[in-house]
Coordinates of C-alpha atoms in Angstrom, one line a residue:
Chain A
M1 CA 0.0 0.1 -0.2
T2 CA 1.7 3.4 -0.8
F3 CA 1.4 6.3 1.2
R4 CA -0.9 7.9 -0.5
Q5 CA -3.3 5.3 -0.1
R6 CA -2.7 5.1 3.3
H7 CA -3.4 8.7 3.9
L8 CA -6.7 8.9 2.4
A9 CA -7.9 6.1 5.4
L10 CA -6.6 8.2 7.5
P11 CA -9.8 11.0 8.3
V12 CA -11.9 7.8 8.5
A13 CA -9.2 5.8 11.2
A14 CA -9.6 9.0 13.3
A15 CA -12.9 9.2 13.3
I16 CA -13.6 5.8 14.6
I17 CA -10.5 5.9 17.2
A18 CA -12.1 9.3 18.4
G19 CA -15.7 7.7 18.3
C20 CA -14.4 4.7 20.3
I21 CA -11.8 5.9 22.6
A22 CA -13.6 9.0 23.9
P23 CA -16.9 7.1 24.7
L24 CA -14.4 4.6 26.8
A25 CA -12.1 7.2 28.1
V26 CA -15.8 8.6 29.8
L27 CA -16.6 5.2 30.7
V28 CA -13.2 4.7 32.7
A29 CA -13.5 8.3 34.4
F30 CA -17.3 7.5 35.3
S31 CA -16.4 3.9 36.9
F32 CA -14.1 5.4 39.9
Y33 CA -16.7 8.4 40.4
E34 CA -19.4 8.0 43.2
V35 CA -23.6 9.1 43.4
E36 CA -25.0 10.7 45.8
D37 CA -28.7 12.2 45.9
F38 CA -28.7 11.4 41.8
D39 CA -25.6 13.4 41.4
L40 CA -22.6 12.3 39.9
V41 CA -19.4 13.0 42.1
P42 CA -16.1 12.9 40.8
A43 CA -13.6 10.8 43.0
F44 CA -11.5 8.0 43.4
S45 CA -13.5 5.3 44.5
F46 CA -13.1 1.9 43.9
R47 CA -16.6 0.8 45.0
A48 CA -18.4 -0.1 41.6
W49 CA -15.0 -2.2 40.9
G50 CA -15.4 -3.7 43.8
E51 CA -19.3 -4.6 43.4
L52 CA -18.7 -6.1 40.4
A53 CA -15.7 -8.2 41.2
T54 CA -18.0 -9.5 44.0
S55 CA -20.8 -10.1 42.2
T56 CA -22.1 -13.5 40.6
T57 CA -25.0 -12.4 38.8
D58 CA -23.0 -9.6 36.7
W59 CA -20.0 -12.3 35.8
F60 CA -23.2 -14.6 35.1
L61 CA -24.2 -12.5 32.8
I62 CA -21.3 -11.9 31.0
G63 CA -20.2 -15.3 30.8
K64 CA -24.1 -16.0 29.2
A65 CA -23.0 -13.3 26.4
V66 CA -19.8 -15.4 25.9
L67 CA -21.8 -18.0 25.4
S68 CA -24.1 -16.6 23.3
G69 CA -21.5 -15.1 21.1
V70 CA -19.2 -18.3 20.5
A71 CA -22.3 -20.6 20.2
T72 CA -24.0 -18.1 17.5
T73 CA -21.1 -17.8 15.3
L74 CA -20.8 -21.7 15.5
F75 CA -24.4 -22.5 14.3
T76 CA -24.3 -19.6 11.7
A77 CA -20.8 -21.4 10.3
L78 CA -21.6 -24.7 10.1
L79 CA -25.1 -23.8 8.7
G80 CA -23.3 -20.7 6.1
Y81 CA -20.9 -22.8 4.8
P82 CA -22.9 -24.9 2.8
V83 CA -25.3 -21.5 1.4
A84 CA -21.9 -19.5 0.8
L85 CA -20.1 -22.5 -1.3
A86 CA -23.5 -23.1 -3.4
L87 CA -23.4 -19.6 -3.9
T88 CA -20.1 -19.7 -5.4
R89 CA -21.6 -22.5 -8.4
L90 CA -24.6 -20.0 -9.5
A91 CA -24.1 -17.9 -12.8
A92 CA -24.0 -14.8 -12.2
S93 CA -27.2 -13.5 -12.8
A94 CA -28.4 -15.9 -10.2
K95 CA -26.1 -14.7 -7.5
G96 CA -27.2 -11.0 -7.5
I97 CA -30.8 -12.4 -7.3
A98 CA -29.3 -15.0 -4.5
I99 CA -27.4 -12.4 -2.4
I100 CA -31.0 -10.1 -2.5
V101 CA -32.8 -13.1 -1.1
L102 CA -30.6 -13.6 1.7
L103 CA -30.5 -10.1 2.6
T104 CA -33.7 -9.4 2.8
P105 CA -34.6 -10.6 6.3
L106 CA -32.1 -7.7 7.3
Y107 CA -34.2 -5.3 5.5
T108 CA -37.1 -5.4 8.1
G109 CA -36.7 -4.0 11.4
E110 CA -36.0 -6.0 14.5
I111 CA -39.1 -4.9 16.0
V112 CA -40.9 -6.7 13.3
R113 CA -38.9 -9.8 12.9
I114 CA -39.2 -10.3 16.8
Y115 CA -43.3 -10.0 16.6
A116 CA -43.3 -12.6 13.1
W117 CA -41.5 -15.0 15.2
R118 CA -43.9 -14.9 18.1
I119 CA -46.4 -15.7 15.2
V120 CA -44.8 -18.5 14.1
L121 CA -43.2 -19.7 17.3
G122 CA -46.2 -19.4 19.8
G123 CA -48.6 -21.3 21.3
E124 CA -51.5 -20.8 18.7
G125 CA -48.9 -19.9 16.0
L126 CA -47.9 -21.2 12.8
I127 CA -45.8 -24.5 13.7
N128 CA -47.8 -25.4 16.5
T129 CA -50.9 -25.1 14.9
V130 CA -49.5 -27.2 11.6
L131 CA -48.4 -30.1 13.9
L132 CA -51.4 -30.3 16.0
G133 CA -53.2 -29.6 12.9
L134 CA -51.6 -33.2 11.5
G135 CA -51.7 -34.8 14.6
L136 CA -48.1 -35.3 15.2
I137 CA -48.6 -33.5 18.8
D138 CA -51.1 -33.2 21.3
E139 CA -50.4 -29.9 23.3
P140 CA -48.5 -27.2 21.9
L141 CA -44.9 -27.0 21.8
K142 CA -44.3 -24.4 24.5
F143 CA -40.5 -24.5 24.4
L144 CA -40.3 -23.4 20.8
L145 CA -41.5 -19.2 22.4
F146 CA -39.8 -17.9 25.0
S147 CA -37.2 -20.5 25.9
P148 CA -33.2 -20.6 25.6
F149 CA -33.8 -22.8 22.1
T150 CA -36.1 -19.3 20.8
I151 CA -32.8 -17.1 21.6
G152 CA -30.5 -19.3 19.6
L153 CA -32.5 -20.0 16.6
V154 CA -33.4 -16.2 16.1
L155 CA -29.8 -15.0 16.8
T156 CA -28.6 -17.9 14.3
Y157 CA -30.7 -16.7 11.9
N158 CA -30.2 -13.1 12.0
N159 CA -26.5 -13.2 11.8
L160 CA -26.4 -16.1 9.3
P161 CA -26.4 -13.9 6.1
F162 CA -23.0 -11.9 7.8
M163 CA -21.8 -15.4 7.5
V164 CA -22.6 -16.3 4.8
L165 CA -21.3 -12.8 3.2
A166 CA -18.0 -13.5 4.3
I167 CA -17.7 -17.0 3.6
W168 CA -18.5 -16.0 0.0
V169 CA -16.4 -13.4 -0.3
S170 CA -13.8 -15.8 0.5
A171 CA -14.9 -19.0 -1.5
E172 CA -15.1 -16.7 -4.8
M173 CA -11.7 -16.3 -4.4
V174 CA -10.5 -19.7 -4.3
D175 CA -9.1 -21.0 -7.8
R176 CA -11.0 -23.5 -9.0
R177 CA -8.0 -25.4 -10.7
L178 CA -6.6 -26.1 -6.9
I179 CA -10.0 -28.2 -6.2
E180 CA -9.6 -30.1 -9.4
A181 CA -6.1 -30.8 -9.3
A182 CA -7.1 -32.2 -5.7
R183 CA -9.9 -34.3 -7.0
D184 CA -7.5 -35.6 -10.0
L185 CA -4.7 -36.7 -7.3
G186 CA -7.8 -38.7 -5.9
A187 CA -8.9 -36.5 -2.9
R188 CA -12.4 -37.4 -2.4
P189 CA -15.0 -34.4 -2.0
V190 CA -14.6 -34.2 1.8
D191 CA -10.9 -34.1 1.8
A192 CA -10.8 -31.4 -0.8
F193 CA -12.9 -29.9 1.4
F194 CA -11.0 -29.8 4.2
R195 CA -7.3 -29.8 2.5
V196 CA -8.3 -27.1 0.1
I197 CA -11.4 -25.0 0.3
F198 CA -11.6 -24.5 4.0
P199 CA -7.8 -23.7 4.7
L200 CA -8.3 -21.1 1.6
T201 CA -11.7 -19.7 3.2
T202 CA -10.6 -19.3 6.8
P203 CA -10.3 -15.7 6.3
G204 CA -13.9 -15.3 5.3
L205 CA -14.6 -17.6 7.9
A206 CA -12.9 -15.2 10.5
A207 CA -14.2 -12.2 9.2
G208 CA -18.0 -13.5 9.4
S209 CA -16.9 -15.3 13.0
L210 CA -15.7 -12.0 14.8
T211 CA -18.7 -10.0 13.1
V212 CA -21.5 -12.6 14.5
F213 CA -19.7 -12.9 17.6
A214 CA -19.9 -8.9 18.1
L215 CA -23.2 -9.0 17.0
S216 CA -24.9 -11.5 19.0
A217 CA -22.7 -11.4 22.3
G218 CA -24.4 -8.0 22.9
E219 CA -27.7 -8.6 21.4
M220 CA -30.7 -7.5 24.2
L221 CA -33.7 -7.1 21.9
T222 CA -34.0 -10.3 21.2
P223 CA -33.2 -12.1 24.5
N224 CA -35.6 -9.7 26.1
L225 CA -38.4 -9.9 23.7
L226 CA -37.8 -13.7 22.8
G227 CA -36.3 -15.5 25.6
G228 CA -39.1 -15.1 28.0
T229 CA -37.9 -15.5 31.6
S230 CA -34.1 -16.9 30.4
G231 CA -33.9 -13.6 28.4
A232 CA -31.7 -11.4 31.1
T233 CA -28.4 -10.1 29.5
A234 CA -25.7 -8.4 30.6
M235 CA -26.7 -5.6 28.2
A236 CA -29.9 -5.0 29.9
L237 CA -28.6 -5.2 33.3
I238 CA -25.9 -2.4 31.9
D239 CA -29.1 -0.2 30.7
N240 CA -31.3 -0.6 33.8
L241 CA -28.0 0.2 36.0
F242 CA -27.6 3.6 33.7
G243 CA -31.2 4.2 33.5
T244 CA -33.5 2.5 36.7
A245 CA -30.6 2.3 39.0
F246 CA -28.7 5.8 38.2
D247 CA -25.4 3.8 38.7
W248 CA -23.6 5.1 36.1
P249 CA -20.2 4.2 37.9
L250 CA -21.2 0.7 38.4
A251 CA -22.7 0.2 34.7
S252 CA -19.4 1.9 33.4
A253 CA -17.7 -0.5 35.2
L254 CA -19.9 -3.4 34.4
A255 CA -19.6 -2.2 30.5
L256 CA -16.0 -2.3 30.2
A257 CA -15.3 -5.9 31.9
L258 CA -18.1 -6.8 29.2
L259 CA -16.4 -4.9 26.9
A260 CA -12.8 -6.5 27.9
T261 CA -14.5 -9.9 27.9
L262 CA -15.7 -9.9 24.3
F263 CA -12.4 -8.3 23.4
L264 CA -10.1 -11.0 24.8
V265 CA -12.3 -13.8 23.3
A266 CA -12.5 -12.3 19.9
S267 CA -9.0 -12.0 20.0
A268 CA -8.4 -15.6 20.9
M269 CA -10.9 -16.6 18.2
A270 CA -8.9 -14.1 15.9
G271 CA -5.6 -15.8 16.6
L272 CA -7.2 -19.3 16.6
L273 CA -8.7 -18.7 13.2
L274 CA -6.0 -17.3 11.2
R275 CA -2.9 -19.6 12.4
L276 CA -4.6 -22.2 10.0
K277 CA -2.1 -22.5 7.0
G278 CA -4.6 -21.3 4.6
A279 CA -5.7 -18.1 6.4
R280 CA -1.7 -17.6 6.9
A281 CA -1.5 -18.3 3.1
M282 CA -4.1 -15.7 1.6
I283 CA -3.2 -13.2 4.0
G284 CA 0.7 -13.5 3.1
R285 CA -0.5 -12.3 -0.5
T286 CA -1.2 -8.7 0.5
Chain B
M1 CA -12.5 17.6 51.4
Q2 CA -14.5 20.2 49.2
R3 CA -16.2 18.1 46.6
F4 CA -16.8 18.9 43.0
I5 CA -20.8 18.3 41.8
L6 CA -21.5 17.9 38.5
N7 CA -24.8 19.5 37.7
R8 CA -27.0 19.8 34.5
R9 CA -25.2 22.3 33.2
Q10 CA -22.0 21.4 34.0
M11 CA -22.0 18.0 32.7
L12 CA -23.3 19.8 29.5
G13 CA -21.2 21.9 29.0
G14 CA -17.8 19.7 30.2
L15 CA -19.0 16.3 28.4
A16 CA -21.6 17.0 25.5
A17 CA -20.3 19.9 24.0
G18 CA -17.5 22.0 25.9
A19 CA -18.1 25.7 27.1
G20 CA -19.2 26.8 23.9
L21 CA -23.2 25.0 24.1
S22 CA -23.1 26.1 27.7
L23 CA -23.0 29.7 26.9
L24 CA -25.7 28.9 24.0
G25 CA -28.4 27.3 25.9
P26 CA -29.5 30.0 28.0
M27 CA -28.9 32.6 24.7
S28 CA -31.5 30.5 23.1
R29 CA -33.5 30.0 25.5
A30 CA -34.0 33.7 26.0
S31 CA -34.6 34.6 22.6
A32 CA -37.7 32.2 22.9
A33 CA -41.5 33.5 22.2
V34 CA -44.1 32.5 24.7
S35 CA -45.9 31.5 21.7
E36 CA -45.4 28.0 22.4
I37 CA -44.3 25.6 25.6
V38 CA -43.2 22.1 24.9
W39 CA -44.7 19.7 27.2
A40 CA -43.0 16.2 27.8
T41 CA -45.4 13.5 28.6
W42 CA -46.5 10.5 27.5
D43 CA -48.4 9.9 24.7
S44 CA -51.3 8.7 26.2
N45 CA -51.5 11.9 28.0
G46 CA -50.7 14.5 25.5
H47 CA -53.1 14.1 22.3
P48 CA -53.2 16.9 20.7
E49 CA -57.1 17.3 21.1
Y50 CA -56.6 17.1 24.8
V51 CA -54.7 20.4 25.1
A52 CA -56.8 22.0 22.0
A53 CA -58.9 24.0 24.4
F54 CA -55.6 25.7 26.5
E55 CA -54.4 26.4 22.8
K56 CA -57.4 28.1 21.8
A57 CA -58.0 30.0 25.2
T58 CA -54.4 31.4 25.4
G59 CA -52.8 31.4 22.0
T60 CA -50.5 29.7 23.2
K61 CA -49.2 26.6 21.3
V62 CA -48.5 23.1 23.3
K63 CA -45.6 21.2 22.0
L64 CA -45.8 17.5 22.3
S65 CA -42.5 15.7 23.4
F66 CA -43.1 12.4 24.0
L67 CA -41.0 10.0 26.3
S68 CA -39.6 6.8 26.3
S69 CA -39.4 5.8 29.9
E70 CA -39.7 7.7 33.4
D71 CA -35.7 6.9 33.4
A72 CA -34.7 8.6 30.1
Q73 CA -36.8 11.5 31.5
F74 CA -35.2 11.8 34.5
A75 CA -31.6 11.3 32.8
A76 CA -32.2 14.0 30.2
L77 CA -33.1 16.8 32.9
K78 CA -29.8 15.7 35.0
T79 CA -27.5 15.6 31.7
G80 CA -28.7 18.5 30.4
S81 CA -30.1 17.2 27.1
A82 CA -33.5 18.3 27.8
S83 CA -33.2 22.1 27.6
D84 CA -35.9 22.7 25.2
W85 CA -38.4 20.9 28.1
D86 CA -40.8 23.5 29.6
I87 CA -42.9 21.2 31.8
V88 CA -42.0 17.6 32.2
N89 CA -44.0 14.8 33.7
P90 CA -42.5 12.6 36.7
S91 CA -44.4 10.2 38.4
L92 CA -45.6 10.3 41.6
N93 CA -43.7 7.3 42.7
Q94 CA -40.5 9.2 41.5
A95 CA -40.8 12.8 41.8
R96 CA -39.0 13.1 45.2
R97 CA -36.1 11.8 42.8
Y98 CA -36.6 14.5 40.4
I99 CA -36.9 16.9 43.5
K100 CA -33.8 15.8 45.1
A101 CA -31.9 16.4 42.4
G102 CA -32.9 20.0 42.3
E103 CA -34.7 19.5 38.5
L104 CA -37.7 20.8 39.7
M105 CA -39.1 24.6 40.5
P106 CA -41.0 25.0 44.0
L107 CA -44.6 25.9 42.7
D108 CA -46.7 28.8 43.9
L109 CA -49.8 27.1 44.6
T110 CA -51.7 30.1 44.5
K111 CA -51.5 30.3 40.6
V112 CA -53.4 26.8 40.6
P113 CA -57.0 27.5 41.1
N114 CA -58.4 24.5 40.2
L115 CA -56.6 22.7 42.8
A116 CA -59.5 23.5 44.8
H117 CA -60.9 20.2 43.0
M118 CA -58.4 18.0 43.8
Y119 CA -59.6 14.7 45.2
D120 CA -57.9 15.0 49.2
V121 CA -56.1 11.7 48.3
F122 CA -53.8 13.6 45.9
K123 CA -54.0 17.1 47.9
A124 CA -52.9 15.1 51.1
T125 CA -49.8 13.5 49.5
D126 CA -46.2 14.8 50.9
K127 CA -44.6 12.6 48.0
V128 CA -44.5 15.9 45.8
K129 CA -43.1 17.8 48.7
G130 CA -39.2 18.6 49.5
E131 CA -37.1 18.3 52.5
D132 CA -38.0 22.4 52.6
G133 CA -41.6 21.6 52.6
Q134 CA -42.5 23.2 49.7
T135 CA -44.7 21.6 46.8
Y136 CA -42.7 21.0 43.4
A137 CA -44.9 19.0 41.6
I138 CA -48.6 18.6 41.0
P139 CA -50.4 15.0 40.5
Y140 CA -52.8 15.5 37.7
L141 CA -53.6 12.1 36.4
W142 CA -54.0 8.5 37.4
G143 CA -55.1 5.2 37.0
L144 CA -55.2 1.8 38.6
N145 CA -52.3 -1.1 37.4
P146 CA -55.2 -4.2 37.7
I147 CA -54.2 -7.6 36.9
V148 CA -56.2 -8.2 33.7
Y149 CA -57.0 -11.8 32.7
R150 CA -58.9 -14.0 30.8
S151 CA -62.7 -14.6 32.4
D152 CA -63.4 -17.8 30.1
I153 CA -60.4 -19.0 31.7
H154 CA -60.3 -18.0 34.8
T155 CA -63.5 -18.6 36.7
E156 CA -62.8 -16.6 39.8
E157 CA -61.6 -13.4 39.8
P158 CA -57.3 -13.7 40.3
T159 CA -55.7 -12.4 43.3
Y160 CA -51.8 -11.5 43.5
S161 CA -51.7 -15.4 44.8
T162 CA -53.1 -16.5 41.3
L163 CA -49.8 -14.7 39.7
F164 CA -47.9 -17.6 41.8
D165 CA -50.2 -20.4 41.8
P166 CA -48.6 -23.8 39.7
K167 CA -52.2 -24.4 38.5
F168 CA -51.5 -21.9 35.7
K169 CA -47.9 -22.6 34.8
G170 CA -46.9 -21.1 31.7
Q171 CA -49.9 -19.0 31.2
L172 CA -48.7 -16.0 33.3
A173 CA -46.5 -12.8 33.1
M174 CA -44.9 -10.2 35.3
R175 CA -43.4 -6.8 34.5
D176 CA -40.1 -6.3 33.8
Y177 CA -39.8 -3.8 36.5
A178 CA -38.2 -4.2 40.2
L179 CA -40.4 -1.6 42.2
E180 CA -43.9 -3.5 41.7
S181 CA -42.6 -6.6 41.0
I182 CA -41.3 -6.6 44.7
A183 CA -43.8 -5.4 46.3
I184 CA -46.3 -8.1 44.7
A185 CA -44.0 -10.7 46.0
A186 CA -44.0 -9.3 49.1
L187 CA -47.8 -8.9 49.5
Y188 CA -48.2 -12.5 48.4
I189 CA -45.5 -13.6 51.6
G190 CA -48.4 -11.5 53.5
I191 CA -46.2 -8.5 54.8
P192 CA -48.5 -6.0 55.0
R193 CA -49.6 -3.0 52.4
D194 CA -48.3 -0.3 54.2
R195 CA -44.8 -1.9 54.4
A196 CA -44.9 -3.6 51.0
F197 CA -42.2 -0.6 49.7
L198 CA -40.2 -0.4 53.2
L199 CA -38.8 -4.1 52.6
T200 CA -36.0 -4.9 55.3
S201 CA -32.8 -6.8 53.7
D202 CA -34.4 -10.2 55.4
E203 CA -37.8 -9.7 54.0
L204 CA -35.6 -9.1 50.1
V205 CA -34.5 -12.2 50.7
E206 CA -37.7 -13.7 51.6
V207 CA -38.8 -11.9 48.6
K208 CA -36.4 -13.2 46.4
K209 CA -37.2 -16.7 47.4
A210 CA -40.7 -16.6 45.8
L211 CA -40.0 -14.5 42.8
I212 CA -37.6 -17.3 41.6
A213 CA -40.1 -20.1 42.6
Q214 CA -42.4 -17.8 40.4
K215 CA -40.1 -17.8 37.7
P216 CA -41.1 -21.5 35.9
L217 CA -44.6 -20.4 36.0
L218 CA -44.5 -17.2 33.9
R219 CA -44.1 -17.3 30.2
T220 CA -42.3 -14.4 30.3
Y221 CA -41.5 -10.8 31.8
W222 CA -43.1 -8.0 29.8
Q223 CA -41.6 -5.3 28.9
T224 CA -44.3 -2.8 27.4
I225 CA -47.7 -2.5 27.3
G226 CA -47.9 -3.4 23.9
D227 CA -46.0 -6.3 24.3
L228 CA -48.6 -8.0 27.0
T229 CA -51.3 -6.6 24.7
N230 CA -49.6 -8.5 22.1
L231 CA -49.0 -11.8 24.6
F232 CA -52.8 -11.7 25.6
A233 CA -54.1 -11.4 21.8
T234 CA -51.9 -14.2 20.7
G235 CA -52.8 -16.5 23.7
E236 CA -49.6 -17.1 25.1
V237 CA -50.7 -15.1 28.4
T238 CA -54.6 -15.3 30.4
A239 CA -53.4 -13.3 33.6
A240 CA -50.9 -11.0 34.2
F241 CA -50.5 -8.1 36.5
S242 CA -50.7 -5.2 34.0
W243 CA -51.9 -1.9 32.7
R244 CA -55.6 -1.3 31.5
V245 CA -54.4 -1.1 28.0
P246 CA -54.4 -4.4 26.9
Y247 CA -58.6 -4.7 28.4
D248 CA -59.3 -1.8 26.3
A249 CA -57.6 -3.0 23.4
L250 CA -59.1 -6.7 23.5
K251 CA -62.2 -6.2 25.6
D252 CA -64.5 -6.2 22.3
K253 CA -62.5 -9.2 20.6
M254 CA -61.7 -12.0 23.7
K255 CA -63.3 -12.2 27.1
V256 CA -61.1 -10.3 29.7
A257 CA -61.4 -8.5 32.5
M258 CA -59.7 -6.6 35.2
A259 CA -59.2 -7.5 38.6
K260 CA -58.5 -5.1 41.5
P261 CA -57.1 -7.3 44.6
K262 CA -58.0 -6.6 47.8
A263 CA -54.2 -7.0 49.2
G264 CA -53.9 -3.7 47.8
I265 CA -54.3 -1.9 44.3
M266 CA -51.4 -0.5 42.8
G267 CA -51.7 3.3 41.5
W268 CA -50.2 5.0 39.2
C269 CA -50.3 8.9 39.0
D270 CA -48.6 11.4 36.8
C271 CA -47.8 14.9 38.2
F272 CA -47.1 18.3 36.5
G273 CA -43.4 19.7 37.2
I274 CA -41.6 22.6 36.1
P275 CA -37.8 22.3 35.0
A276 CA -35.6 24.5 37.7
S277 CA -34.1 26.4 34.8
L278 CA -37.0 27.3 32.9
P279 CA -36.8 31.4 32.4
E280 CA -38.6 33.4 33.7
E281 CA -40.9 34.6 30.7
K282 CA -42.4 31.0 30.6
I283 CA -43.3 30.5 34.2
E284 CA -46.6 32.2 34.1
T285 CA -47.6 30.1 31.2
A286 CA -46.2 27.0 32.7
Y287 CA -48.9 27.8 35.6
K288 CA -51.7 28.5 33.3
F289 CA -51.2 25.0 31.9
A290 CA -51.2 23.4 35.3
D291 CA -54.4 24.9 36.2
Y292 CA -55.8 23.5 32.9
L293 CA -54.4 19.9 33.3
L294 CA -56.8 20.3 36.7
G295 CA -59.8 22.3 34.9
A296 CA -62.8 20.5 32.9
D297 CA -61.5 20.4 29.3
Y298 CA -58.6 18.0 30.1
A299 CA -60.6 16.0 32.4
S300 CA -63.2 15.6 29.8
T301 CA -61.6 14.8 26.6
I302 CA -59.4 12.8 28.2
A303 CA -61.9 10.6 30.0
E304 CA -63.8 10.0 27.1
I305 CA -61.0 9.5 24.5
G306 CA -58.3 8.2 26.7
N307 CA -60.4 6.3 29.8
Y308 CA -58.1 8.4 32.2
A309 CA -59.3 9.8 35.2
T310 CA -57.7 13.2 36.4
T311 CA -57.1 14.1 40.1
S312 CA -59.6 16.8 39.9
S313 CA -63.0 16.1 41.2
I314 CA -64.8 18.9 38.5
I315 CA -66.1 17.0 36.0
R316 CA -66.9 14.0 37.8
D317 CA -70.8 14.4 38.2
T318 CA -71.6 15.1 35.0
L319 CA -70.0 11.9 33.6
S320 CA -72.4 8.4 33.1
T321 CA -72.1 5.8 35.7
E322 CA -70.8 3.8 32.9
K323 CA -68.1 6.0 32.5
Q324 CA -67.3 6.9 35.7
E325 CA -66.8 3.1 36.3
A326 CA -64.2 2.7 33.2
I327 CA -62.1 5.7 34.9
F328 CA -62.2 4.1 38.2
I329 CA -64.2 6.8 40.0
D330 CA -67.5 5.8 40.4
D331 CA -67.0 4.1 43.8
L332 CA -63.9 6.6 45.5
S333 CA -63.7 4.0 48.2
V334 CA -61.0 2.3 46.1
M335 CA -59.0 5.6 46.9
Q336 CA -58.5 4.3 50.3
N337 CA -56.9 0.4 48.6
F338 CA -54.3 2.2 46.9
M339 CA -50.8 1.5 46.8
W340 CA -48.2 4.1 45.8
P341 CA -45.1 2.7 44.4
E342 CA -42.4 4.5 45.8
A343 CA -39.0 4.6 45.7
P344 CA -37.5 2.9 48.5
E345 CA -34.3 4.4 50.4
N346 CA -32.5 0.8 49.5
Y347 CA -33.6 0.9 46.0
S348 CA -30.5 0.0 44.7
E349 CA -30.7 -3.3 46.8
W350 CA -34.1 -4.1 45.5
L351 CA -32.6 -3.8 41.6
K352 CA -30.0 -6.1 42.8
V353 CA -32.3 -8.5 43.9
W354 CA -34.7 -8.2 40.8
N355 CA -31.3 -8.9 38.7
E356 CA -30.4 -11.6 40.5
V357 CA -34.2 -13.4 40.3
K358 CA -33.8 -12.2 36.7
A359 CA -30.2 -14.0 36.3
A360 CA -31.4 -17.2 38.3

């Protein structure tokens, strides 16, 4: 990359850094403040950090955010690979249509999607009505809605396009001749996938994974409105602490702890994925 | 040690936009004409037709700024992001929070003649008074938060115990709100009504146990009243601690009813308040608006369209019995069973318990 090309990225980079660093600095400062009669009092108090360190609820919810992010990443990756690879086989005109179809769910707002899921998964919803009508069940399947299953299902559905797009871009760059060579040399399709396609598409998988992890670990609305009594999240708790409790120091400390934990997990994921042979080869090209 | 406390303007100046904005704020205020006042309120309290008579009588336009939550209103006042609000809408149960934080102006009640018609229970409340004995907010609109239930499924009128009854597992809902949900659990385990918002740490432990035991019985915690209405409409929930909205929305479509538990009826009440920083030239208009909220025009239109009662008895006797019943003023003894949710001194402990229940 020439100096001039880099120079072009500077304003955006500066805006991103300012937009990220400034709020973080404010959060760090607030986490040491005290609250007196609904006033934030500048201080150097470890009250919030002490409370956070000893709160099993807070750490449970941070752990839940990590688990939710990792599980959604895993599910979207497993489901996304076949879709992304199938996309590469389509004719150019069909590809455009397929991508638009893939992204269609994202054009509707999140709230619309959430209420649509309620109509589909509810006790008197589409799936239960069909299953009852076919005589396959006697009672509506209550676990379909307002359960951890619902959260997993909807987060996977919502994030699948991001994973598919990232893997697809990588898969398009794979030289077909390498796959043909592998097959000519006797590799079965599954071997060709694991020894050629998968390593070469790892950068796409890494990009998709990091995006999906970030989006799903921080998701609040879906668990809140579709998760039933299991829908508590660290993000909702932070919202509650900033709002109802007016405990900005604890909210800031919790937000920073969540951010740091997610950052560490995302870094570990990126490290693992990019350590794969194919990924190194792809990155080495640039 | 001398400590520096961030107030609204300092927060605005220091965090939001620097010293420039602190200077611009008052300047823009000074140039504003009294041709318009901005009323921050709930959308249900401030339909344009509710304020039309005021606009006609005074020539002052009422610009409505709808609130998303009480907490957002408080935070906006606190951080200075609500600098265009001329009249605000603290709830009775949170009024003290605004007063303590210095966000409201002390009121001269002689400028609100319609106070004479206010029901005694609202006149007597000290929740709108500061430690200096002055009044900082005026209750103007109230209602009850009943248990809404499907009368075809619940043949007996539900009580708070119904919300903890395994017989109705998977059909119940509670609001995702510490204050009311914990108080209901307190009533359920036998704590008297007058102490339901004054729980000790030991009592909170017992309440927490009851709420955790209740969790598997609940279909969900409802977030917004639209959310709960949807849950009733789709058959997910048959009884819930509620607001009256699902009843009004669904009464013509399904068999729904409202229960007013004798253990104590959770009431809500909205208040009129003037931000402490309101410029001098707008104060008279703000008082006129307070008087309007307690007057006949506002009371008639909101009773007719919104099914809500104001705190004033000014039109009660002119309403039909059906309408009086619909807005809970047919039998005024209901006011003796009111429980006003009140943020307790140890509210942070309550919130902690509630978050632990939800994460359990």
